[in-house]
């Protein structure tokens, strides 16, 4: 068996990656240790730090975004300890589940899945739960396409001396997230979204404040894989030989190395602007077709374009039509938004006008075929 | 920066993989969900089950061998519970560390790092620690190249109704391990050794007995990534759409799918025989050069050829010489065997006479250059 049909991938990750990145995946396998390899690995880490806009530690782990979020929560919050989590969608909710699975005492700022958090809600929660020393939030909620105001949240956390953990899985490399300047203590992203590489790696930055916090725990962090201090120990000790305790996914690292080169060559500022422009154009196009973009334009991340499914239809009606008739793969709603929303990833190589216009054309075709077209 | 020097990879993993497997890594990225993808993923799982010789559940996780071993221990043993672990080398020791990191009460059968366990040692330990309901053991100890007698150990565990977890990271696909017939409850392997695929995936089989054991726990399994019941839940619920809760490393799965096809086309019996023959030939060749193979021929796994470094030298003397003068990468000793042993992986594509002869030639060259040659 092999994958027979290939679609133009416009889902919110994994993204279609550039040919030169794919080519790295097919390089002959090399050892995951030794000076030459660790130099390349460390260079990959340094490039990732530039994209994270941080000079703190950054670990590249084999895994998915989930692993990174779980590792952060497992490392920062002891069983029974208080943690505040902002929930504005599926991935915010997932973080709550992950924290609960490690027996944290979770306090959820339940904003609803059609909105973003207001800074004052964060301030209130911090006052209401003074025992909480960690707050977790998603930047771009991939399930809604709406971005929480990380800069403002970070400011409030800083005032309360609370550790801030940001799930930047779908945002890092696609929208501004100044990890050091804003004061984000732990930031997580994955290889397959705005970093434009194949899935299989998760990247986690950890501030000195977060390291100190972990080291001051009363109980040791459980396990190794989800233990950021273990990753730090291995990185520090094995810097010039093997900066992790596992067999690294070397091919995926080579691909990430290449994609980070492309990202830095483009430049972060122009890259973020490109995503913003394309995101705005997509919402505009959707609106002109008579469809309703999710949330407000101010909340929109520019990375995932989300709109509501017209009454009387479900998401798969649209997703299947676009796939079958236009060869483009887009996505439906997640968990409690299943059926109700359609999501289009315009990330990395997909954040281009010539990539979203065919999607808008396909949507117009669907609307027209259903007699729903009322162009504005 | 890029990897400039390429060596013929004869380390004990990752292995050089076949071109057609590498080519799969460079296939365009596809979504990690949907019917067509899940069919391919499930077919990969089914092929892996054939190599594991099991009909039980098998989960493919993004990760390294370590993750699989940790997931097994975290899932099978509750904090404070007794577990018996057989230590015959670095990886047996690693399992002890991982179990300790999850607060298990570990009882180690400390065999020494130059031997394999005797079945009666296992029987004694089970009698001495009747509270232990789980026993963990490595099949081929990658650090020594010596294989523990899993069949006999499984028999004893079965008699005591103890769950058996086998670290088959470097053995599955290279030597016989009849998971179902012998009664191995949890078996772990990784993609990059005898499965001949790039690193990045770990495979874990779980018997119904092990599932029942996990479900009967007094405390829930901590976390998700290291929680085999969570992987089972996602596999069962998402069978025909997305049989895991993460973004799967799709490229790595495509490569593994191809490598498993190659493995099954060769046939397990002839494959195991090939590894045995090449392993024996390597030890023979080493001996003829006047070097001392590690352990006895009966204990040797046939997968990793290990010999002692001659007095007055360290492993890197040999490893560097072979690398620089012959373009072949072999490995030194691990942790407490650092300096003392040299390890040559003859796994998968490397388990061929035309791959080990150049290594033996290189070793002869080194011995000769040091005036140590005393061919037998």
XYZ file of C-alpha atoms in Angstrom:
752
model
C 0.000 0.000 0.000
C 1.133 3.521 -0.635
C -0.434 6.959 -0.535
C -2.029 7.283 -3.937
C -3.757 10.614 -3.849
C -1.786 13.715 -3.023
C -3.581 16.869 -2.078
C -2.417 20.411 -1.810
C -2.054 20.545 1.944
C -3.768 23.596 3.434
C -4.592 22.114 6.825
C -3.328 23.737 10.033
C -0.316 21.436 10.090
C 1.494 19.477 9.042
C 2.276 21.847 6.184
C 3.605 21.058 2.740
C 7.315 21.626 3.059
C 9.726 22.973 0.479
C 11.522 20.479 -1.753
C 14.912 21.411 -0.375
C 13.660 20.637 3.129
C 12.230 17.303 1.994
C 15.525 16.498 0.308
C 17.265 16.701 3.683
C 14.977 13.976 4.976
C 16.462 11.605 2.404
C 20.097 12.283 3.262
C 21.983 9.151 4.283
C 21.580 8.436 7.985
C 24.348 9.747 10.220
C 25.237 8.953 13.808
C 23.302 10.978 16.385
C 26.515 11.836 18.203
C 30.025 13.075 17.586
C 31.471 16.533 17.148
C 30.405 17.163 13.563
C 26.852 16.099 14.263
C 26.569 17.972 17.556
C 27.875 21.106 15.825
C 25.081 20.839 13.302
C 22.543 20.059 15.998
C 23.686 23.008 18.103
C 23.500 25.269 15.077
C 19.918 24.098 14.586
C 19.211 25.000 18.206
C 20.797 28.430 17.743
C 18.696 29.133 14.658
C 15.582 28.010 16.511
C 16.476 30.413 19.318
C 16.518 33.246 16.799
C 13.020 32.312 15.680
C 11.906 32.056 19.317
C 13.641 35.402 19.904
C 15.337 33.980 22.950
C 18.795 33.448 24.313
C 17.629 30.969 26.912
C 18.004 27.222 26.748
C 16.112 25.544 23.957
C 15.671 21.809 23.631
C 14.774 19.896 20.509
C 13.003 16.712 21.492
C 11.695 13.884 19.368
C 7.944 14.223 19.627
C 4.873 16.248 18.818
C 3.619 19.547 20.178
C 1.679 17.614 22.799
C 4.868 16.169 24.236
C 6.318 19.643 24.639
C 3.266 20.992 26.427
C 3.148 17.932 28.665
C 6.872 18.155 29.412
C 6.479 21.803 30.380
C 3.530 21.172 32.688
C 5.057 18.042 34.217
C 8.279 19.925 34.878
C 6.818 23.188 36.152
C 3.940 21.983 38.306
C 4.245 19.438 41.095
C 1.417 17.003 41.761
C -1.121 18.784 43.940
C 0.212 22.232 43.077
C -1.949 24.975 41.661
C -1.700 26.009 38.034
C -3.828 28.441 36.058
C -4.670 27.583 32.469
C -6.360 29.774 29.909
C -8.811 27.851 27.764
C -9.909 29.432 24.510
C -10.211 26.283 22.429
C -9.282 22.654 21.924
C -5.589 23.050 22.628
C -6.103 25.148 25.716
C -8.430 22.421 26.916
C -5.849 19.791 26.054
C -3.326 21.519 28.311
C -5.841 21.309 31.154
C -6.245 17.586 30.525
C -2.478 17.102 30.449
C -2.014 19.036 33.693
C -4.789 17.009 35.319
C -3.166 13.792 34.140
C -0.139 14.800 36.198
C -2.347 15.537 39.203
C -1.935 19.295 39.132
C -4.626 21.372 40.813
C -5.939 23.125 37.727
C -7.749 26.452 37.686
C -9.195 27.190 34.280
C -9.896 30.640 32.897
C -12.757 29.404 30.762
C -13.049 32.055 28.084
C -15.164 30.036 25.679
C -14.077 28.683 22.337
C -14.990 31.740 20.318
C -12.982 34.395 22.048
C -9.551 35.317 23.361
C -8.637 36.068 26.940
C -8.715 39.621 28.257
C -5.699 40.669 30.297
C -7.969 41.585 33.210
C -9.293 38.017 33.303
C -5.734 36.847 33.808
C -5.122 39.436 36.516
C -8.291 38.360 38.319
C -7.355 34.696 38.171
C -3.893 35.385 39.529
C -5.440 37.275 42.423
C -8.020 34.556 43.014
C -5.391 31.789 43.066
C -2.308 33.239 44.699
C -0.898 29.757 45.296
C -0.562 29.246 41.543
C 2.989 29.917 40.462
C 2.506 28.868 36.837
C 0.134 30.032 34.121
C -0.293 28.251 30.793
C -1.790 29.743 27.675
C -1.951 29.060 23.949
C -0.857 31.842 21.628
C -2.633 30.917 18.408
C -5.462 28.548 19.304
C -5.236 26.289 16.249
C -8.843 25.226 16.702
C -10.244 28.764 16.382
C -7.516 30.687 14.584
C -7.676 33.321 17.324
C -4.592 34.537 19.150
C -4.381 35.380 22.825
C -2.578 38.613 23.790
C 0.635 37.047 25.056
C 2.521 40.282 25.554
C -0.111 41.646 27.928
C -0.521 38.325 29.716
C 3.234 38.085 30.168
C 3.301 41.551 31.697
C 0.697 40.561 34.275
C 2.423 37.265 35.065
C 5.655 39.134 35.536
C 3.999 41.526 37.987
C 2.784 38.537 39.997
C 6.092 36.694 39.663
C 4.284 33.836 37.970
C 5.963 31.521 35.467
C 4.404 31.826 32.016
C 4.211 28.841 29.705
C 3.086 29.518 26.140
C 1.912 26.892 23.689
C 3.257 28.383 20.487
C 2.863 25.156 18.553
C 1.080 26.786 15.639
C 2.385 30.320 16.047
C 6.161 30.336 16.463
C 7.676 31.384 13.162
C 4.353 32.699 11.893
C 3.512 35.506 14.288
C 5.478 37.621 16.673
C 6.346 36.012 19.989
C 9.230 37.765 21.686
C 10.076 35.111 24.229
C 12.785 37.041 26.079
C 11.523 40.588 25.668
C 7.973 39.771 26.701
C 9.043 37.384 29.449
C 7.781 34.010 28.288
C 9.406 31.418 30.540
C 8.619 28.279 28.618
C 7.623 28.278 24.977
C 6.713 25.201 22.962
C 6.484 24.721 19.243
C 6.547 21.827 16.821
C 8.417 21.273 13.586
C 5.468 20.824 11.248
C 3.608 24.123 11.373
C 5.136 27.564 10.888
C 8.624 26.066 11.129
C 7.888 24.401 7.770
C 9.543 21.075 8.506
C 8.111 17.557 8.624
C 6.457 16.432 11.875
C 8.483 14.539 14.479
C 10.224 17.208 16.535
C 9.100 19.511 19.315
C 11.067 22.525 20.507
C 10.901 23.929 24.022
C 12.613 27.070 25.288
C 13.167 27.394 29.025
C 14.136 30.611 30.820
C 16.566 30.683 33.722
C 13.632 31.613 35.944
C 11.828 28.455 34.857
C 14.947 26.365 35.420
C 15.305 27.812 38.918
C 11.633 27.104 39.558
C 12.061 23.467 38.510
C 15.181 23.087 40.601
C 13.367 24.441 43.643
C 10.670 21.767 43.487
C 9.949 19.820 46.640
C 9.513 16.606 44.660
C 11.640 15.476 41.723
C 10.175 15.720 38.234
C 8.719 12.348 37.272
C 10.394 10.456 34.455
C 12.866 11.521 31.822
C 11.076 12.097 28.532
C 8.699 14.682 30.014
C 11.361 16.145 32.299
C 12.893 19.381 31.039
C 15.652 19.316 33.644
C 16.742 15.946 32.282
C 16.877 17.442 28.783
C 18.884 20.349 30.156
C 21.275 18.063 31.998
C 21.890 16.034 28.843
C 22.295 19.176 26.735
C 24.753 20.723 29.176
C 26.796 17.578 29.675
C 26.766 16.379 26.086
C 27.045 19.740 24.337
C 29.866 18.716 21.992
C 29.093 15.066 21.613
C 25.453 14.127 22.164
C 23.287 16.891 23.638
C 20.338 14.626 24.591
C 20.003 11.229 26.171
C 18.085 9.577 23.340
C 18.746 8.605 19.751
C 17.806 11.834 18.010
C 15.694 11.742 14.839
C 18.661 12.884 12.753
C 16.842 13.126 9.421
C 14.152 15.326 10.924
C 16.816 17.548 12.463
C 18.539 17.945 9.095
C 15.211 18.986 7.597
C 14.534 21.420 10.429
C 18.027 22.851 10.022
C 17.223 23.594 6.402
C 13.776 25.034 7.090
C 15.174 27.304 9.796
C 17.733 28.564 7.288
C 14.906 29.437 4.922
C 12.942 31.150 7.690
C 15.869 33.263 8.852
C 16.784 34.126 5.272
C 13.291 35.496 4.784
C 13.535 37.432 8.027
C 11.098 37.277 10.913
C 9.535 40.693 10.388
C 8.657 40.158 6.741
C 7.560 36.651 7.549
C 5.141 37.760 10.245
C 3.855 40.507 7.932
C 3.306 37.947 5.176
C 1.219 35.764 7.465
C -0.781 38.759 8.648
C -1.480 39.944 5.114
C -2.464 36.541 3.836
C -4.563 35.878 6.907
C -6.406 39.180 6.494
C -6.895 38.543 2.788
C -8.331 35.128 3.508
C -10.835 36.462 6.041
C -11.714 39.193 3.601
C -12.221 36.715 0.807
C -14.335 34.481 2.999
C -16.474 37.425 4.026
C -16.940 38.489 0.418
C -18.268 35.015 -0.306
C -20.916 35.581 2.325
C -19.281 33.292 4.860
C -18.630 34.340 8.433
C -15.038 34.374 9.666
C -14.612 33.106 13.210
C -13.957 35.742 15.881
C -12.941 39.302 15.123
C -10.267 40.489 12.730
C -8.312 41.841 15.693
C -8.267 38.410 17.322
C -7.357 36.516 14.160
C -3.867 35.038 14.237
C -3.224 35.242 10.515
C -2.025 31.643 10.638
C -5.196 29.600 10.553
C -8.239 30.934 8.715
C -11.438 29.746 10.352
C -15.013 30.371 9.294
C -18.402 29.138 10.427
C -20.163 26.450 8.422
C -23.442 27.804 7.007
C -26.591 26.592 8.709
C -27.839 23.259 7.492
C -24.364 21.976 6.638
C -21.451 20.357 8.437
C -17.735 20.930 8.015
C -17.157 17.684 6.125
C -19.574 18.816 3.398
C -17.158 21.587 2.558
C -13.900 19.780 3.325
C -14.837 16.803 1.146
C -16.026 18.983 -1.725
C -12.834 21.017 -1.772
C -10.722 17.875 -1.565
C -12.526 15.952 -4.271
C -13.170 18.766 -6.704
C -10.120 20.930 -6.188
C -7.476 18.593 -4.818
C -6.951 20.820 -1.808
C -7.029 19.456 1.719
C -8.476 21.760 4.374
C -9.735 20.844 7.842
C -12.966 20.748 9.802
C -13.668 21.745 13.384
C -12.000 20.128 16.376
C -13.835 18.389 19.233
C -16.673 20.632 20.378
C -16.406 22.643 17.150
C -16.681 19.506 15.014
C -19.133 20.137 12.216
C -19.360 23.833 12.941
C -16.166 25.344 11.568
C -13.793 24.935 8.669
C -10.106 25.626 9.183
C -7.580 26.538 6.533
C -3.923 26.589 7.416
C -1.988 29.374 5.778
C 1.315 28.732 7.457
C 4.840 28.941 6.157
C 4.815 27.966 2.491
C 1.004 28.090 2.584
C 0.905 31.719 3.675
C 0.897 33.039 0.131
C -1.805 34.643 -1.950
C -1.361 32.071 -4.703
C -2.111 29.371 -2.138
C -5.246 30.890 -0.618
C -6.857 32.099 -3.837
C -7.455 28.500 -5.015
C -9.023 27.754 -1.624
C -11.336 30.753 -1.946
C -12.174 29.680 -5.498
C -13.009 26.216 -4.221
C -15.222 27.667 -1.490
C -16.991 29.817 -4.062
C -17.515 26.708 -6.161
C -19.048 24.877 -3.210
C -21.315 27.792 -2.312
C -22.374 28.094 -5.909
C -23.042 24.369 -6.220
C -25.265 24.605 -3.146
C -27.003 27.736 -4.382
C -25.600 29.668 -1.442
C -23.526 32.195 -3.304
C -24.325 35.742 -2.318
C -21.124 37.588 -3.010
C -20.752 40.856 -1.180
C 26.571 24.167 7.935
C 25.948 20.698 6.606
C 27.311 17.246 7.250
C 30.396 17.117 5.079
C 31.905 13.768 5.801
C 29.841 10.654 5.338
C 30.976 7.423 6.857
C 29.903 3.889 6.288
C 27.715 3.516 9.344
C 28.516 0.354 11.300
C 27.504 1.598 14.728
C 24.836 -0.198 16.772
C 22.143 2.134 15.462
C 21.065 4.183 13.775
C 21.860 2.008 10.769
C 22.418 3.033 7.176
C 19.054 2.489 5.566
C 18.280 1.345 2.047
C 17.797 3.999 -0.627
C 14.187 3.043 -1.189
C 13.504 3.574 2.514
C 15.257 6.947 2.462
C 13.231 7.911 -0.591
C 10.041 7.527 1.442
C 11.328 10.134 3.870
C 11.284 12.675 1.051
C 7.717 12.011 -0.060
C 5.524 15.106 0.075
C 4.015 15.592 3.519
C 0.525 14.199 3.988
C -2.053 14.778 6.699
C -1.629 12.560 9.760
C -5.315 11.647 9.675
C -8.026 10.508 7.310
C -9.001 7.102 5.992
C -6.278 6.679 3.387
C -3.557 7.628 5.835
C -4.928 5.554 8.698
C -5.144 2.555 6.358
C -1.463 2.936 5.587
C -0.626 3.490 9.237
C -2.614 0.442 10.298
C -0.902 -1.628 7.634
C 2.421 -0.494 9.076
C 1.246 -1.629 12.495
C 0.165 -4.996 11.089
C 3.543 -5.537 9.434
C 5.294 -4.583 12.657
C 3.162 -7.140 14.496
C 4.435 -9.812 12.117
C 8.009 -8.865 12.954
C 7.152 -8.858 16.665
C 5.420 -12.209 16.094
C 2.401 -10.956 17.978
C -1.288 -10.452 17.456
C -1.620 -8.159 20.446
C -1.935 -4.401 20.342
C 1.066 -2.576 18.979
C 1.537 1.164 19.152
C 3.844 3.250 17.020
C 4.834 6.340 18.953
C 6.974 9.275 17.943
C 10.103 8.861 20.021
C 13.197 6.837 20.735
C 13.662 3.445 22.328
C 14.003 5.179 25.678
C 10.490 6.579 25.423
C 9.096 3.110 24.827
C 10.871 1.610 27.813
C 9.797 4.516 29.994
C 6.199 4.310 28.767
C 6.126 0.601 29.570
C 7.515 1.046 33.077
C 5.369 4.097 33.829
C 2.280 2.222 32.682
C 2.973 -1.134 34.308
C 4.365 -0.113 37.680
C 2.667 2.267 40.092
C 4.740 4.607 42.237
C 5.882 2.649 45.269
C 5.222 -0.706 43.647
C 7.855 -3.392 43.331
C 9.464 -4.195 40.009
C 12.343 -6.528 39.218
C 14.841 -5.460 36.581
C 17.635 -7.507 35.079
C 20.792 -5.485 34.573
C 23.402 -6.875 32.211
C 24.650 -3.605 30.767
C 24.024 0.056 30.082
C 20.477 -0.332 28.820
C 19.415 -2.631 31.613
C 20.787 -0.017 33.980
C 18.933 2.701 32.118
C 15.647 0.868 32.696
C 16.404 0.859 36.419
C 16.991 4.607 36.315
C 13.761 5.153 34.395
C 11.775 3.023 36.844
C 13.336 4.900 39.761
C 12.455 8.206 38.138
C 8.823 7.123 38.343
C 9.256 6.164 41.991
C 8.996 2.428 41.487
C 10.519 0.213 44.161
C 13.235 -1.361 42.043
C 14.888 -4.709 42.711
C 17.850 -5.246 40.436
C 19.220 -8.604 39.375
C 22.740 -7.279 39.036
C 24.379 -9.752 36.703
C 27.384 -7.620 35.808
C 28.079 -6.042 32.453
C 29.954 -8.974 30.984
C 27.397 -11.703 31.319
C 23.788 -12.656 30.685
C 21.218 -13.627 33.267
C 20.696 -17.243 34.220
C 17.084 -18.380 34.419
C 17.614 -19.520 38.015
C 18.641 -15.975 38.977
C 15.285 -14.794 37.706
C 13.461 -17.544 39.576
C 15.286 -16.623 42.783
C 14.469 -12.942 42.415
C 10.803 -13.670 41.809
C 10.742 -15.765 44.969
C 12.625 -13.120 46.930
C 10.268 -10.333 45.840
C 6.800 -11.840 45.633
C 5.219 -8.378 45.650
C 6.787 -7.621 42.272
C 4.263 -8.176 39.524
C 6.472 -6.910 36.701
C 9.912 -7.934 35.459
C 11.902 -5.953 32.910
C 14.792 -7.276 30.870
C 16.777 -6.361 27.776
C 17.044 -8.974 25.047
C 20.183 -7.875 23.213
C 22.133 -5.603 25.544
C 23.430 -3.156 22.936
C 26.303 -2.168 25.193
C 27.744 -5.694 25.400
C 26.323 -7.465 22.366
C 25.146 -10.268 24.652
C 21.582 -11.550 24.613
C 19.573 -12.624 27.630
C 17.593 -15.875 27.368
C 14.143 -14.347 26.959
C 12.319 -17.584 26.240
C 13.446 -19.134 29.525
C 12.843 -15.936 31.474
C 9.351 -15.678 30.002
C 8.605 -19.223 31.071
C 9.562 -18.439 34.660
C 7.600 -15.173 34.691
C 4.595 -17.026 33.363
C 4.869 -19.593 36.160
C 4.855 -16.755 38.692
C 2.116 -14.839 36.865
C 4.469 -11.908 36.485
C 4.213 -9.413 33.617
C 7.301 -9.536 31.398
C 8.558 -6.409 29.677
C 11.331 -6.880 27.124
C 13.526 -4.125 25.754
C 13.992 -5.397 22.226
C 15.239 -2.060 20.950
C 18.271 -3.525 19.220
C 17.003 -7.059 18.708
C 13.522 -7.048 17.178
C 13.882 -7.866 13.502
C 17.418 -9.138 13.989
C 17.006 -12.092 16.305
C 14.153 -14.329 17.249
C 11.711 -12.920 19.779
C 8.404 -14.735 19.694
C 6.343 -12.237 21.634
C 3.114 -14.240 21.769
C 4.477 -17.773 21.824
C 7.015 -17.064 24.538
C 4.670 -14.850 26.528
C 6.278 -11.421 26.364
C 3.690 -8.959 27.655
C 5.275 -5.714 26.582
C 7.960 -5.507 23.936
C 9.692 -2.321 22.835
C 11.745 -1.614 19.770
C 12.849 1.431 17.826
C 12.835 2.211 14.130
C 16.542 2.756 13.614
C 18.157 -0.566 14.441
C 17.148 -3.950 13.045
C 13.976 -2.420 11.605
C 16.256 -0.553 9.180
C 14.391 2.739 9.189
C 15.511 6.224 10.234
C 15.305 7.113 13.934
C 12.210 8.869 15.289
C 9.722 6.101 16.029
C 9.346 3.620 18.853
C 7.103 0.566 18.706
C 5.516 -1.054 21.741
C 3.460 -4.242 21.782
C 1.119 -4.794 24.717
C -0.559 -8.097 25.584
C -4.111 -8.309 26.871
C -2.660 -9.425 30.194
C -0.613 -6.229 30.352
C -3.639 -4.131 29.411
C -5.667 -5.790 32.163
C -2.825 -5.183 34.595
C -2.739 -1.479 33.700
C -6.501 -1.182 33.984
C -6.414 -2.752 37.430
C -4.051 -0.114 38.808
C -5.040 1.619 42.009
C -3.731 4.958 40.716
C -4.124 6.292 37.180
C -1.108 6.245 34.892
C 0.567 9.650 34.995
C 0.500 11.734 31.844
C -0.314 10.875 28.272
C 2.896 10.472 26.283
C 4.249 7.768 28.592
C 0.837 6.201 29.145
C 0.199 3.080 27.090
C -3.494 3.030 27.974
C -3.813 6.488 26.458
C -2.156 5.217 23.276
C -4.522 2.266 23.282
C -7.558 4.476 23.814
C -6.556 6.709 20.906
C -5.792 3.708 18.688
C -9.114 2.053 19.471
C -11.191 5.195 19.073
C -9.387 6.620 16.068
C -8.698 3.385 14.207
C -9.981 4.590 10.829
C -9.186 8.258 11.128
C -6.324 9.093 13.480
C -5.148 6.202 15.662
C -3.110 8.341 18.093
C -3.664 11.640 19.834
C -0.616 13.436 18.452
C 0.589 14.641 15.085
C 2.328 11.517 13.847
C 5.740 11.762 12.169
C 4.230 10.800 8.820
C 7.481 10.735 6.831
C 9.091 8.400 9.338
C 6.049 6.130 9.201
C 6.249 5.966 5.401
C 9.901 4.970 5.710
C 9.117 2.351 8.341
C 6.320 1.001 6.158
C 8.838 0.471 3.382
C 11.508 -1.050 5.608
C 8.989 -3.470 7.111
C 8.044 -4.541 3.586
C 11.699 -5.302 2.903
C 12.040 -7.210 6.166
C 8.970 -9.353 5.582
C 9.985 -9.976 1.975
C 13.289 -11.361 3.210
C 11.499 -13.493 5.786
C 12.163 -13.556 9.498
C 13.851 -16.953 9.617
C 16.421 -16.198 6.935
C 16.897 -12.762 8.392
C 17.672 -14.070 11.862
C 19.994 -16.686 10.343
C 21.795 -13.975 8.392
C 22.423 -11.962 11.547
C 23.624 -15.060 13.385
C 26.018 -16.015 10.604
C 27.442 -12.555 10.205
C 27.713 -12.115 13.951
C 29.585 -15.398 14.304
C 31.844 -14.544 11.380
C 32.661 -11.195 12.934
C 33.595 -12.708 16.294
C 35.633 -15.294 14.454
C 37.416 -12.647 12.447
C 38.106 -10.583 15.536
C 39.513 -13.617 17.307
C 41.744 -14.450 14.369
C 43.177 -10.957 14.615
C 44.177 -11.723 18.182
C 41.437 -9.583 19.695
C 39.107 -10.839 22.382
C 35.378 -10.908 21.648
C 33.218 -9.876 24.574
C 31.362 -12.654 26.391
C 30.939 -16.144 25.013
C 29.848 -17.154 21.537
C 26.706 -18.669 23.039
C 25.772 -15.344 24.630
C 26.517 -13.241 21.556
C 23.425 -11.736 19.975
C 24.741 -11.689 16.427
C 23.563 -8.093 16.156
C 26.314 -6.093 17.791
C 29.893 -7.340 17.648
C 31.819 -6.297 20.728
C 35.457 -6.893 21.561
C 37.808 -5.774 24.309
C 40.270 -2.986 23.623
C 43.869 -4.280 23.948
C 45.730 -3.222 27.068
C 47.328 0.166 26.843
C 44.718 1.542 24.451
C 41.266 3.076 24.652
C 38.276 2.573 22.398
C 38.643 5.933 20.666
C 42.122 4.951 19.448
C 40.506 2.266 17.347
C 37.269 4.054 16.499
C 39.102 7.157 15.257
C 41.617 5.153 13.245
C 38.920 3.160 11.487
C 36.922 6.298 10.802
C 39.780 8.371 9.473
C 41.619 5.715 7.516
C 38.762 3.551 6.317
C 35.739 5.827 6.331
C 33.832 3.419 8.531
C 32.116 4.552 11.698
C 32.085 2.069 14.576
C 31.424 2.753 18.256
C 33.242 2.690 21.569
C 32.082 1.456 24.951
C 29.108 2.894 26.809
C 29.239 4.431 30.300
C 31.165 2.079 32.567
C 32.585 0.285 29.522
C 33.825 3.553 28.007
C 37.362 3.077 26.784
C 37.268 -0.657 27.287
C 35.227 -2.040 24.413
C 34.607 -1.423 20.746
C 31.172 -2.101 19.303
C 30.324 -2.813 15.702
C 26.715 -2.881 14.630
C 25.909 -5.525 12.077
C 22.195 -4.942 11.922
C 19.801 -5.028 9.020
C 21.629 -3.826 5.926
C 24.884 -3.995 7.907
C 24.507 -7.693 8.672
C 26.317 -8.784 5.536
C 29.730 -10.291 4.992
C 30.676 -7.545 2.544
C 29.982 -5.019 5.304
C 31.967 -6.675 8.090
C 34.991 -7.693 6.038
C 36.022 -4.034 5.545
C 35.680 -3.526 9.303
C 37.899 -6.520 9.994
C 40.382 -5.235 7.409
C 40.402 -1.876 9.142
C 40.975 -3.512 12.513
C 43.835 -5.517 11.046
C 45.271 -2.296 9.683
C 45.086 -0.661 13.106
C 46.670 -3.650 14.838
C 49.396 -3.740 12.234
C 50.045 -0.010 12.528
C 50.433 -0.459 16.274
C 52.625 -3.523 15.897
C 49.991 -5.623 17.616
C 49.185 -8.000 14.820
C 49.468 -11.601 15.856
C 47.086 -13.353 13.535
C 45.928 -16.717 14.755
